[in-house]
Every structure is written in C-alpha cells, then in structure tokens.
Coordinates of C-alpha atoms in Angstrom, one line a residue:
X1 CA 2.9 -34.6 63.6
X2 CA 4.8 -37.0 65.7
X3 CA 4.9 -40.2 64.4
X4 CA 6.9 -43.4 64.8
X5 CA 7.1 -44.4 60.7
X6 CA 10.4 -43.5 60.5
X7 CA 11.5 -45.8 63.2
X8 CA 10.6 -48.9 61.3
X9 CA 13.5 -48.0 58.8
X10 CA 16.1 -48.8 61.7
X11 CA 16.3 -52.4 61.7
X12 CA 17.3 -52.6 57.8
X13 CA 19.6 -49.6 58.2
X14 CA 21.2 -51.2 61.2
X15 CA 22.1 -54.4 59.4
X16 CA 23.8 -52.3 56.7
X17 CA 25.6 -50.1 58.9
X18 CA 26.7 -52.9 61.4
X19 CA 27.8 -55.0 58.3
X20 CA 30.6 -52.6 57.2
X21 CA 33.5 -54.0 59.3
X22 CA 32.3 -53.6 62.8
X23 CA 32.9 -56.5 65.0
X24 CA 31.9 -56.4 68.6
X25 CA 32.9 -58.8 71.7
X26 CA 29.4 -58.0 73.7
X27 CA 26.8 -55.5 74.3
X28 CA 27.9 -52.9 76.3
X29 CA 27.0 -52.4 80.1
X30 CA 26.4 -49.0 81.9
X31 CA 29.8 -49.2 83.1
X32 CA 31.0 -49.1 79.8
X33 CA 28.4 -46.0 79.0
X34 CA 29.7 -42.5 79.2
X35 CA 26.7 -40.6 78.5
X36 CA 23.1 -41.2 77.4
X37 CA 20.7 -38.6 76.1
X38 CA 18.1 -37.5 73.7
X39 CA 19.0 -34.8 70.7
X40 CA 16.2 -33.0 68.9
X41 CA 16.0 -31.9 65.3
X42 CA 14.3 -31.9 62.4
X43 CA 13.8 -34.2 59.3
X44 CA 13.8 -32.7 55.6
X45 CA 9.9 -32.7 55.3
X46 CA 10.0 -30.4 58.4
X47 CA 8.7 -32.8 61.2
X48 CA 10.5 -32.7 64.5
X49 CA 12.7 -35.5 65.3
X50 CA 14.3 -37.2 68.4
X51 CA 17.6 -39.2 68.7
X52 CA 18.4 -41.3 71.6
X53 CA 22.1 -41.7 71.8
X54 CA 24.8 -43.5 74.1
X55 CA 28.5 -42.9 74.3
X56 CA 30.2 -46.3 74.8
X57 CA 33.6 -48.0 74.7
X58 CA 34.7 -48.8 71.3
X59 CA 35.2 -52.6 72.1
X60 CA 31.5 -53.1 73.0
X61 CA 28.4 -53.4 70.9
X62 CA 25.6 -50.9 70.7
X63 CA 22.7 -51.5 73.1
X64 CA 18.8 -51.4 71.9
X65 CA 16.1 -49.3 72.8
X66 CA 13.0 -50.7 74.2
X67 CA 9.7 -48.8 75.0
X68 CA 9.4 -48.5 78.6
X69 CA 5.7 -48.5 78.8
X70 CA 4.9 -52.0 77.4
X71 CA 8.2 -53.3 78.4
X72 CA 8.0 -55.6 75.5
X73 CA 11.6 -56.6 74.5
X74 CA 10.5 -58.2 71.5
X75 CA 9.9 -54.4 69.7
X76 CA 13.7 -53.6 70.6
X77 CA 15.1 -51.1 68.1
X78 CA 18.6 -51.4 67.5
X79 CA 21.0 -48.6 68.2
X80 CA 23.5 -48.1 65.5
X81 CA 26.9 -46.6 65.3
X82 CA 27.5 -43.0 64.0
X83 CA 30.3 -42.5 61.4
X84 CA 33.3 -41.5 63.2
X85 CA 35.8 -39.7 60.7
X86 CA 38.0 -38.4 62.7
X87 CA 38.5 -41.4 64.9
X88 CA 37.6 -40.4 68.5
X89 CA 38.5 -43.0 70.8
X90 CA 34.6 -43.9 71.8
X91 CA 31.6 -45.2 69.7
X92 CA 28.6 -43.3 69.6
X93 CA 25.3 -45.3 69.1
X94 CA 22.0 -43.9 68.1
X95 CA 18.3 -44.8 67.5
X96 CA 15.1 -42.4 66.1
X97 CA 12.6 -42.4 68.5
X98 CA 9.3 -40.9 68.7
X99 CA 7.7 -38.0 71.0
X100 CA 5.4 -38.6 73.8
X101 CA 6.7 -42.1 74.7
X102 CA 9.0 -43.6 77.2
X103 CA 12.0 -45.1 76.1
X104 CA 14.9 -47.0 77.9
X105 CA 18.5 -48.1 76.6
X106 CA 18.8 -52.2 77.3
X107 CA 22.3 -52.3 78.3
X108 CA 23.8 -55.6 79.4
X109 CA 23.2 -55.4 82.8
X110 CA 19.8 -53.1 83.3
X111 CA 17.8 -50.6 81.5
X112 CA 18.7 -47.2 81.5
X113 CA 15.5 -44.8 81.3
X114 CA 15.7 -42.0 78.7
X115 CA 13.9 -38.8 78.9
X116 CA 10.7 -38.3 77.2
X117 CA 10.5 -36.3 74.2
X118 CA 7.3 -34.1 74.7
X119 CA 5.5 -32.3 72.2
X120 CA 4.6 -29.7 74.8
X121 CA 7.4 -28.4 77.0
X122 CA 6.5 -26.2 79.9
X123 CA 9.7 -26.3 81.9
X124 CA 12.7 -25.2 79.9
X125 CA 16.1 -24.9 81.1
X126 CA 19.1 -22.9 79.3
X127 CA 22.8 -23.0 79.7
X128 CA 25.7 -21.5 77.7
X129 CA 29.0 -21.4 77.3
X130 CA 29.9 -24.3 79.9
X131 CA 33.3 -25.7 79.4
X132 CA 35.9 -25.0 81.6
X133 CA 38.3 -21.9 81.1
X134 CA 40.7 -20.0 83.8
X135 CA 40.6 -16.6 84.1
X136 CA 43.0 -14.4 82.4
X137 CA 44.7 -13.2 85.5
X138 CA 45.2 -16.9 86.7
X139 CA 48.0 -17.6 83.6
X140 CA 49.9 -14.3 84.0
X141 CA 53.3 -14.6 85.2
X142 CA 54.1 -15.3 88.7
X143 CA 50.4 -15.9 89.4
X144 CA 49.4 -19.0 91.0
X145 CA 47.0 -21.3 88.5
X146 CA 44.2 -22.5 90.3
X147 CA 43.1 -26.0 89.8
X148 CA 39.6 -26.8 88.0
X149 CA 40.7 -27.7 84.4
X150 CA 43.2 -30.4 85.1
X151 CA 42.5 -33.7 82.9
X152 CA 39.7 -35.8 84.4
X153 CA 38.0 -33.5 86.3
X154 CA 34.5 -32.3 85.7
X155 CA 34.2 -28.6 84.5
X156 CA 32.7 -26.4 87.2
X157 CA 30.7 -24.5 88.2
X158 CA 28.9 -26.0 85.1
X159 CA 28.4 -29.5 87.0
X160 CA 26.9 -27.6 90.2
X161 CA 24.4 -25.9 87.9
X162 CA 23.5 -28.9 85.8
X163 CA 23.0 -31.0 88.5
X164 CA 20.7 -28.2 90.0
X165 CA 18.9 -28.1 87.0
X166 CA 18.4 -31.7 86.5
X167 CA 16.6 -31.6 90.0
X168 CA 13.9 -29.3 88.7
X169 CA 12.5 -31.8 86.2
X170 CA 12.7 -29.9 82.8
X171 CA 11.0 -30.8 79.8
X172 CA 13.5 -29.4 77.3
X173 CA 17.3 -28.3 77.5
X174 CA 18.6 -25.5 75.5
X175 CA 22.4 -25.3 75.3
X176 CA 23.6 -22.1 73.7
X177 CA 26.9 -23.2 72.6
X178 CA 30.5 -23.0 73.6
X179 CA 30.5 -26.7 75.1
X180 CA 34.5 -27.7 74.8
X181 CA 36.7 -24.9 75.9
X182 CA 39.4 -27.6 77.5
X183 CA 40.1 -28.4 74.2
X184 CA 40.0 -25.2 72.4
X185 CA 42.6 -22.9 73.7
X186 CA 43.7 -20.1 71.5
X187 CA 47.0 -20.9 70.1
X188 CA 48.4 -24.5 69.1
X189 CA 51.6 -25.4 67.5
X190 CA 51.8 -26.8 64.0
X191 CA 54.8 -28.8 62.3
X192 CA 56.1 -26.8 59.4
X193 CA 59.1 -26.7 57.3
X194 CA 61.3 -23.6 57.3
X195 CA 63.3 -22.6 54.2
X196 CA 65.7 -25.1 54.4
X197 CA 63.4 -27.9 55.0
X198 CA 63.6 -28.8 58.3
X199 CA 60.4 -29.3 60.5
X200 CA 59.9 -26.7 63.1
X201 CA 57.3 -26.1 65.6
X202 CA 55.2 -22.7 64.8
X203 CA 52.5 -21.5 67.2
X204 CA 49.6 -20.4 65.4
X205 CA 46.0 -19.2 65.9
X206 CA 43.4 -21.5 64.7
X207 CA 40.5 -19.9 62.5
X208 CA 38.2 -18.3 65.1
X209 CA 35.5 -16.6 62.9
X210 CA 37.1 -13.1 63.7
X211 CA 37.6 -13.5 67.4
X212 CA 40.9 -13.3 69.4
X213 CA 43.0 -12.5 66.1
X214 CA 43.6 -8.8 64.7
X215 CA 41.6 -7.2 62.4
X216 CA 43.8 -7.5 59.7
X217 CA 42.9 -11.7 59.9
X218 CA 39.2 -10.8 60.3
X219 CA 36.5 -13.6 60.0
X220 CA 36.6 -14.0 55.9
X221 CA 40.5 -14.6 56.1
X222 CA 42.5 -12.3 54.3
X223 CA 43.7 -13.8 50.8
X224 CA 46.5 -15.5 50.9
X225 CA 46.4 -16.4 54.5
X226 CA 46.9 -19.8 55.7
X227 CA 43.9 -21.8 57.2
X228 CA 45.1 -23.2 60.8
X229 CA 42.8 -25.8 62.2
X230 CA 43.2 -28.3 65.0
X231 CA 42.1 -31.0 62.8
X232 CA 45.1 -30.8 60.7
X233 CA 47.2 -33.8 60.9
X234 CA 50.2 -31.4 62.0
X235 CA 48.5 -29.6 64.7
X236 CA 49.5 -30.5 68.4
X237 CA 46.2 -30.3 70.0
X238 CA 43.4 -32.1 67.9
X239 CA 39.9 -32.6 69.1
X240 CA 39.8 -35.7 71.4
X241 CA 37.3 -37.4 73.3
X242 CA 38.9 -36.6 76.9
X243 CA 38.1 -32.8 76.5
X244 CA 34.2 -33.7 75.4
X245 CA 34.2 -36.2 78.5
X246 CA 35.7 -33.6 80.8
X247 CA 33.8 -30.3 79.8
X248 CA 30.3 -32.1 79.2
X249 CA 29.6 -35.5 79.6
X250 CA 31.0 -35.8 83.1
X251 CA 29.7 -32.6 84.6
X252 CA 26.3 -32.8 82.9
X253 CA 25.7 -36.5 83.3
X254 CA 22.4 -36.1 85.1
X255 CA 21.4 -33.1 83.0
X256 CA 21.5 -35.3 79.8
X257 CA 19.1 -37.9 81.3
X258 CA 16.9 -35.1 82.4
X259 CA 15.3 -33.9 79.4
X260 CA 16.1 -33.9 75.7
X261 CA 18.6 -31.3 74.3
X262 CA 18.5 -28.8 71.7
X263 CA 22.3 -27.6 70.8
X264 CA 23.4 -24.2 69.4
X265 CA 26.7 -24.6 67.8
X266 CA 29.1 -22.1 68.9
X267 CA 32.3 -20.6 67.7
X268 CA 34.5 -23.1 69.8
X269 CA 32.6 -25.6 67.8
X270 CA 34.0 -24.1 64.6
X271 CA 35.5 -27.2 62.3
X272 CA 39.0 -25.5 62.7
X273 CA 38.6 -26.1 66.8
X274 CA 36.1 -28.8 68.3
X275 CA 33.7 -28.9 65.4
X276 CA 34.6 -32.7 64.7
X277 CA 33.2 -33.7 68.1
X278 CA 30.4 -31.5 67.9
X279 CA 29.0 -33.2 64.9
X280 CA 30.0 -36.4 66.1
X281 CA 28.2 -36.1 69.5
X282 CA 25.8 -33.2 69.4
X283 CA 24.7 -32.3 66.1
X284 CA 20.9 -33.5 65.1
X285 CA 21.6 -34.9 61.7
X286 CA 21.6 -38.5 61.2
X287 CA 21.6 -41.4 58.6
X288 CA 19.0 -42.9 60.1
X289 CA 16.6 -39.8 59.4
X290 CA 15.0 -40.3 55.9
X291 CA 16.4 -38.0 53.3
X292 CA 18.9 -36.7 55.7
X293 CA 22.6 -37.5 56.3
X294 CA 24.9 -37.1 59.1
X295 CA 27.3 -34.0 58.9
X296 CA 31.0 -33.5 59.7
X297 CA 33.7 -31.4 59.1
X298 CA 35.7 -31.1 55.8
X299 CA 39.2 -32.4 55.9
X300 CA 41.3 -28.7 56.5
X301 CA 43.2 -27.2 53.8
X302 CA 45.7 -25.0 54.7
X303 CA 45.7 -23.1 51.5
X304 CA 42.0 -22.8 51.0
X305 CA 39.5 -20.1 52.3
X306 CA 37.7 -20.3 55.5
X307 CA 34.7 -20.5 53.6
X308 CA 36.0 -23.5 51.8
X309 CA 36.9 -25.1 55.5
X310 CA 33.1 -24.7 56.8
X311 CA 30.6 -26.9 57.5
X312 CA 27.3 -24.7 57.9
X313 CA 24.6 -26.4 59.6
X314 CA 21.0 -25.3 57.7
X315 CA 18.8 -23.5 59.9
X316 CA 16.3 -25.8 61.3
X317 CA 13.2 -25.7 63.5
X318 CA 12.0 -27.8 66.4
X319 CA 8.1 -27.6 65.8
X320 CA 6.4 -28.2 69.4
X321 CA 2.9 -28.0 70.1
X322 CA 3.2 -24.7 71.8
X323 CA 6.2 -23.0 70.4
X324 CA 8.3 -23.2 67.3
X325 CA 12.1 -23.4 68.1
X326 CA 14.3 -22.0 65.4
X327 CA 18.0 -23.0 65.6
X328 CA 20.4 -20.7 63.5
X329 CA 24.5 -22.0 63.3
X330 CA 26.1 -18.6 63.9
X331 CA 29.6 -20.0 64.8
X332 CA 31.0 -18.3 61.6
X333 CA 29.0 -15.1 62.0
X334 CA 31.6 -12.5 62.7
X335 CA 30.7 -10.4 65.5
X336 CA 32.3 -6.8 64.0
X337 CA 32.6 -7.5 60.3
X338 CA 30.3 -7.5 57.5
X339 CA 32.9 -7.5 54.5
X340 CA 33.4 -10.9 54.2
X341 CA 32.3 -14.3 52.0
X342 CA 30.1 -15.4 55.4
X343 CA 27.7 -12.4 54.7
X344 CA 26.0 -13.7 52.0
X345 CA 25.8 -17.1 54.1
X346 CA 24.3 -15.1 56.7
X347 CA 21.9 -13.4 54.7
X348 CA 20.3 -16.8 53.4
X349 CA 20.4 -18.2 57.3
X350 CA 18.2 -15.2 58.5
X351 CA 15.9 -15.5 55.4
X352 CA 15.4 -19.1 56.0
X353 CA 14.9 -18.3 59.9
X354 CA 12.3 -15.9 58.9
X355 CA 10.6 -17.8 56.5
X356 CA 10.3 -20.4 59.2
X357 CA 8.8 -18.0 61.8
X358 CA 6.3 -16.6 59.1
X359 CA 4.8 -20.1 58.3
X360 CA 4.7 -21.3 61.9
X361 CA 1.3 -21.4 63.6
X362 CA 3.0 -21.2 67.4
X363 CA 5.3 -18.1 68.4
X364 CA 8.4 -18.7 67.3
X365 CA 11.8 -18.3 69.5
X366 CA 15.1 -18.0 67.4
X367 CA 18.1 -19.9 69.3
X368 CA 21.6 -19.2 68.1
X369 CA 25.0 -18.9 69.9
X370 CA 26.1 -15.7 68.9
X371 CA 23.9 -12.5 69.8
X372 CA 21.8 -10.6 67.2
X373 CA 21.7 -7.8 69.5
X374 CA 23.9 -7.4 72.3
X375 CA 26.1 -4.6 74.3
X376 CA 29.6 -5.2 74.8
X377 CA 32.6 -3.1 75.7
X378 CA 33.5 -0.6 73.3
X379 CA 36.6 -1.1 71.1
X380 CA 37.8 1.8 68.8
X381 CA 39.3 -0.9 66.4
X382 CA 36.2 -2.8 65.6
X383 CA 33.0 -1.6 67.6
X384 CA 29.7 0.3 66.3
X385 CA 29.1 2.5 69.3
X386 CA 25.7 2.4 71.1
X387 CA 25.9 5.5 72.5
X388 CA 27.0 9.1 71.3
X389 CA 30.0 8.9 73.4
X390 CA 30.7 5.2 72.3
X391 CA 30.9 3.9 75.9
X392 CA 29.9 0.7 74.6
X393 CA 29.9 -1.6 71.2
X394 CA 27.1 -3.4 70.1
X395 CA 26.9 -6.8 68.2
X396 CA 26.4 -8.9 65.9
X397 CA 26.9 -6.7 62.7
X398 CA 26.9 -9.8 60.3
X399 CA 23.5 -11.3 61.9
X400 CA 22.1 -7.5 61.9
X401 CA 23.3 -6.9 58.2
X402 CA 21.5 -10.4 57.3
X403 CA 18.0 -8.9 58.6
X404 CA 18.3 -5.9 56.7
X405 CA 18.5 -8.1 53.7
X406 CA 14.9 -9.3 54.5
X407 CA 12.2 -7.6 52.6
X408 CA 10.8 -5.9 55.5
X409 CA 14.4 -5.2 57.0
X410 CA 13.4 -7.0 60.4
X411 CA 12.3 -10.0 61.5
X412 CA 8.9 -11.5 61.2
X413 CA 6.4 -10.4 64.0
X414 CA 6.0 -13.9 65.0
X415 CA 9.6 -14.0 66.4
X416 CA 8.6 -13.4 70.1
X417 CA 12.0 -14.1 71.8
X418 CA 16.1 -14.4 70.8
X419 CA 18.2 -16.6 73.0
X420 CA 21.8 -16.7 72.6
X421 CA 25.1 -17.0 74.5
X422 CA 28.8 -16.1 73.4
X423 CA 29.2 -13.2 76.1
X424 CA 30.4 -14.7 79.0
X425 CA 28.0 -12.9 81.0
X426 CA 24.2 -12.8 81.3
X427 CA 22.4 -10.0 79.7
X428 CA 18.9 -8.7 78.6
X429 CA 18.2 -6.4 75.6
X430 CA 14.5 -5.3 75.5
X431 CA 13.0 -3.1 72.7
X432 CA 9.6 -2.8 73.9
X433 CA 7.1 -3.9 70.8
X434 CA 10.0 -2.6 68.1
X435 CA 11.6 -5.9 68.3
X436 CA 11.7 -9.2 70.1
X437 CA 13.7 -9.3 73.2
X438 CA 16.9 -10.8 73.5
X439 CA 18.5 -13.0 76.3
X440 CA 22.0 -13.9 76.6
X441 CA 22.7 -16.8 78.6
X442 CA 26.5 -17.0 78.5
X443 CA 27.3 -17.2 82.3
X444 CA 27.1 -21.2 82.8
X445 CA 30.5 -22.1 83.2
X446 CA 33.3 -20.2 81.6
X447 CA 35.4 -17.7 83.4
X448 CA 33.1 -14.6 83.4
X449 CA 33.3 -11.2 81.7
X450 CA 33.0 -7.7 83.4
X451 CA 29.5 -6.0 82.9
X452 CA 29.0 -3.6 80.6
X453 CA 25.8 -1.6 80.0
X454 CA 22.8 -1.6 82.6
X455 CA 20.9 1.4 81.2
X456 CA 18.9 2.6 78.2
X457 CA 21.3 2.4 75.1
X458 CA 20.7 2.4 71.4
X459 CA 21.6 -0.9 69.5
X460 CA 20.8 -1.2 65.9
X461 CA 19.0 2.1 65.7
X462 CA 16.6 1.4 68.3
X463 CA 16.7 2.2 71.9
X464 CA 16.9 -0.6 74.4
X465 CA 16.9 -1.2 78.1
X466 CA 19.8 -3.3 78.8
X467 CA 20.3 -5.5 82.0
X468 CA 24.2 -6.8 82.1
X469 CA 25.7 -8.8 84.8
X470 CA 29.3 -9.1 85.2
X471 CA 31.6 -11.2 87.1
X472 CA 29.8 -10.8 90.4
X473 CA 26.6 -9.8 92.0
X474 CA 26.1 -8.6 95.7
X475 CA 23.3 -10.0 97.9
X476 CA 22.2 -8.3 101.2
X477 CA 25.8 -6.5 100.4
X478 CA 27.7 -10.0 100.4
X479 CA 29.5 -10.6 97.3
X480 CA 28.9 -13.8 95.1
X481 CA 29.4 -14.9 91.4
X482 CA 27.1 -14.1 88.5
X483 CA 27.2 -17.6 87.4
X484 CA 24.0 -19.3 86.7
X485 CA 21.7 -20.8 84.1
X486 CA 18.1 -19.9 83.2
X487 CA 15.1 -21.9 84.5
X488 CA 12.0 -21.0 82.2
X489 CA 8.3 -21.5 82.8
X490 CA 6.0 -21.5 79.7
X491 CA 2.2 -20.7 79.7
X492 CA -0.2 -22.3 77.5
X493 CA -0.6 -18.9 75.8
X494 CA 3.0 -18.8 75.3
X495 CA 3.7 -16.1 77.7
X496 CA 6.6 -17.1 80.0
X497 CA 8.4 -16.2 83.4
X498 CA 12.2 -17.2 84.1
X499 CA 14.7 -17.1 86.6
X500 CA 18.5 -17.0 86.6
X501 CA 19.8 -19.8 88.9
X502 CA 23.1 -19.4 90.8
X503 CA 25.5 -22.2 91.9
X504 CA 24.0 -21.8 95.4
X505 CA 20.4 -22.5 93.8
X506 CA 19.4 -18.8 94.4
X507 CA 17.7 -16.3 92.0
X508 CA 19.9 -13.8 90.8
X509 CA 17.3 -12.3 87.9
X510 CA 13.8 -12.5 87.2
X511 CA 12.5 -12.0 83.9
X512 CA 8.9 -11.8 82.5
X513 CA 7.5 -11.9 78.8
X514 CA 5.3 -9.2 80.0
X515 CA 8.1 -6.7 80.0
X516 CA 7.2 -4.9 83.1
X517 CA 10.5 -4.9 85.1
X518 CA 12.9 -2.0 85.8
X519 CA 15.1 -3.0 82.9
X520 CA 12.9 -4.2 80.3
X521 CA 11.9 -8.1 80.4
X522 CA 14.3 -8.8 83.1
X523 CA 15.1 -7.3 86.5
X524 CA 17.5 -8.0 89.5
X525 CA 15.8 -10.4 92.1
X526 CA 15.1 -8.7 95.5
X527 CA 18.2 -7.9 97.7
X528 CA 20.6 -8.4 94.7
X529 CA 22.5 -5.5 93.2
X530 CA 25.5 -4.9 90.9
X531 CA 27.3 -3.0 93.6
X532 CA 28.1 -3.1 97.2

C-alpha cells in the first residue's frame, strides 16, 4: 500500500519545473527556511501520499531530501517549487516521500530531520481554529485593545498548545481548519468607481459562505449580488505570507516537525479569504503525484456567483493500516441554509465520503471543518431548534441534508467518529448506537465562544448527550480558560481514549470511545466544573 515507485519520477519532474525560468544563487540554509513539514493526502489511485515541504526565502534554491537511515547522499531527491500563482513572497519546495522511512531535508548548513509518515498511527493530536483573533469586547469603543495580534508575533495560546503537543511525540497531527485569522478580518476596503467615475474606498464583507453576513446575502449569494474577495486586485487586504507566518509557521514550528499533518480547510481559507495561501502551503494536491495536479483558487470575478468563484477540494482519504481518515472540504457548507447551489455540491461530497467508508477495511473517521452535528446558541432568524423551547440551535443544515440524500439517509455504519472544528469551543455530541459521536475541537487558539448546552437535546431528529465548554472552566473553584487541544490514543482494535489538554498542560476533558462518561463519550476531568 505504501510504495516508493512514484518517488522515482521526481528527478525528471524537477528538471522540467526548474527549467521554467527560476534562477537561484545557492541552496537555502536552515536560517533561510521558515517551516519544514509533511502533508498527508491521497493519490488518484487511492494510495496514501506524503509530501515533504519547506518554506524558504525566494532568492535561494530548493534543498534536497535524503534517507536518514542510510545517510546516502547519492540517493538524494530534489525538492521542487510549488506553483505560486498568487505571488507569495516565499518559496514552497516539496518532494514526494514514502511511508515508514526516515527522511531529512539537506540544507546547505545541515540536515533537518523530518517526521516519519507512519502507516499505523497510535498517538493523534487534534487542533482547530488556531489563529490570532482578539475577543470582540477588546475592539469596542473605549476598550483597551490587548496585545497578541501584532505583526511579527506568534499566535497565542496556539503557540503554547503546539509546543506542548510537540513534546508528546505524536504520530499524526489533525488540524480542523481556520488557520489564518490575522489576515481574514471581516470587512475589507475595495477601490470602486462612484457614479461620476471617481475612485473611492468602499468597505465590503468578502464572501464567507453565510457566516458574518445577513440572511439576505446568504451562502448561495443572492442573484445580482457582487462577489467580493480579498484576492481581488482592488482589495486592501490580500492574502499575504506574513499572516501565515505569524498565525501558523511561527507558533507551530515545533509541531510542524513533530509529526505529519492532515489539514481540513476552514471557511477562513475560502478562496475569497485566505484560500490562496491554503492551496500554496497546506493542500495535499501536487504536480509530483502521478495523475494529480496542484489546486489553486480561480481569479475572483466580481460579477460571477460564489459557486463560480470556488475551488472545491474533492473528498479524499488517508488510508492508514489501522484507521481510514476521510477528509471533507466543508468550507462552503453553510451552517444554516440548504437553498443554494452549494447544496448539490455537498450532496455529492457526502456521497463520496460514504463510499470511502463503505469500501474501507478499517474503521473510518470523518474529518472536516464545519460540524455535521453540533449545538450552538439559538438564532430565531436562521436556527433549527434542538429543543421544544428552542434554547439551542443545531448545525450544520447543509451537511445534514447531504446525508439525507444518501440511499439509507444515514452515514455508513463503518463511520465510527466525526472530528470537526469551526465553533470556537470544545464540544462532544453523543448519540449512543444511533450515530457516530461528534467531537468539535475549535478551542486551540481563537477567542472562545460562550457555552451552549451541556445536557440531552435533540440534534437532527435524534436525542444526544452534549458536553459543551465555553470560555472558561473551573478547577477546584479557580477560574481558567477553556483553550485546549485533543491528545488521542488509538488502540489496535480501533477503540480510543482522548484528553483535552489546556495551555497549563492539564487535562480538562476526558473522552472514551466506550461512551461511559457522564455526557456520552466525553466528561469533565476530576476537579473540573463549568461553574464555580
């Protein structure tokens, strides 16, 4: 299943790519690299793939990859540049590597060891919603704006969590999306001509798939409505390297080298926002994979629909020996709407995911940004209520509708767990034997949301036990923030246990696939409560 035959194509490919006009002074040293990592994905023939990448200054040549075990420099694999259609100020170099082998990047001054892509991961770490975003109260008039999102500073507390996670020797890192917050503020200024033909700066909200804008301009984009994108040539805040550096590559430097990554795309990585950087730095598609090609965002067209301005990542799987990870691009799956052209997209997405699960010999976990089943605060204008009194709202309507289009109107029984982010909190939703449990890990750095339900409610037609953390928890009556990442241990029989770890390196929540906790698969750790 894990072959190195495709690696042999790299030397020929590197010659053709490097011969397209790139000239370099010398091979980069480690002082000129800003992050080295491994991204996992899938080839067109369904085999798992591992791509070694490094981000370097543009005036230097890509380094090479060597096998660490043999230390034989004669077998070096040339790294080659990824296409850079959005003209980021750094160069991403990559090479295709095989599973269960130790590799290093041979920079001009030393060799930097890469994490091994193991075919049988046992220790899995999950992060979500990790960039730097200040609390809303901090930006209100007269309030003192705290430091933390200044340019050139790493996102916190993500940096603290990432450093703790790296020290625990994970086998694979799952990131649930919404990586770049610093560069994706809600409103952006666009240069537009007024009725007299004079240029003026007009504040608009870039397309965000139904988040942060009124229902009148919902996820399908009303007919005749202009499409605004940060990637437009007249936008004041394009997607740039510096924001990716500060929100990901600086804070996660240790975590990037700790284990290979699988990254779900969040709505902050829509093509109208930080999508260009996502496809350049983090997407698993590559010209080095036989039959595949690197993906990128289309050039934004203000008079075209949101659907026409979209790059949808096909559903894919990373087929480990002990677990099958199916990754869904839910960036455009609007939380509260189904009456849009995107519904047909997600009907197919859920069908593809279900087919992967049905064919897998191993248990399947679904991984995506937006929750399929989750409980949030109720909004009379858009929410589907989870209780008769409508104290809480249920999401995601578009993904749920996609499941209802499946032949059995339910996910394949081989789907054992759903992992998501998007909501700025930790939440577990447990259905007993009726559905796979859903874990929402959206509390790894971005300003947290308030708590919702911690009780039994009705989610998409079935009763569910819900444990929802808000902005804070209490340990022995002392208040602490509820930030955290999930450290999961996977057994040989595909059962698992997990702890939500705080920036203080303490367990906040304990989870167990046996579903014997107070609130389904998860419960508060000893000494922890949601109220004083």
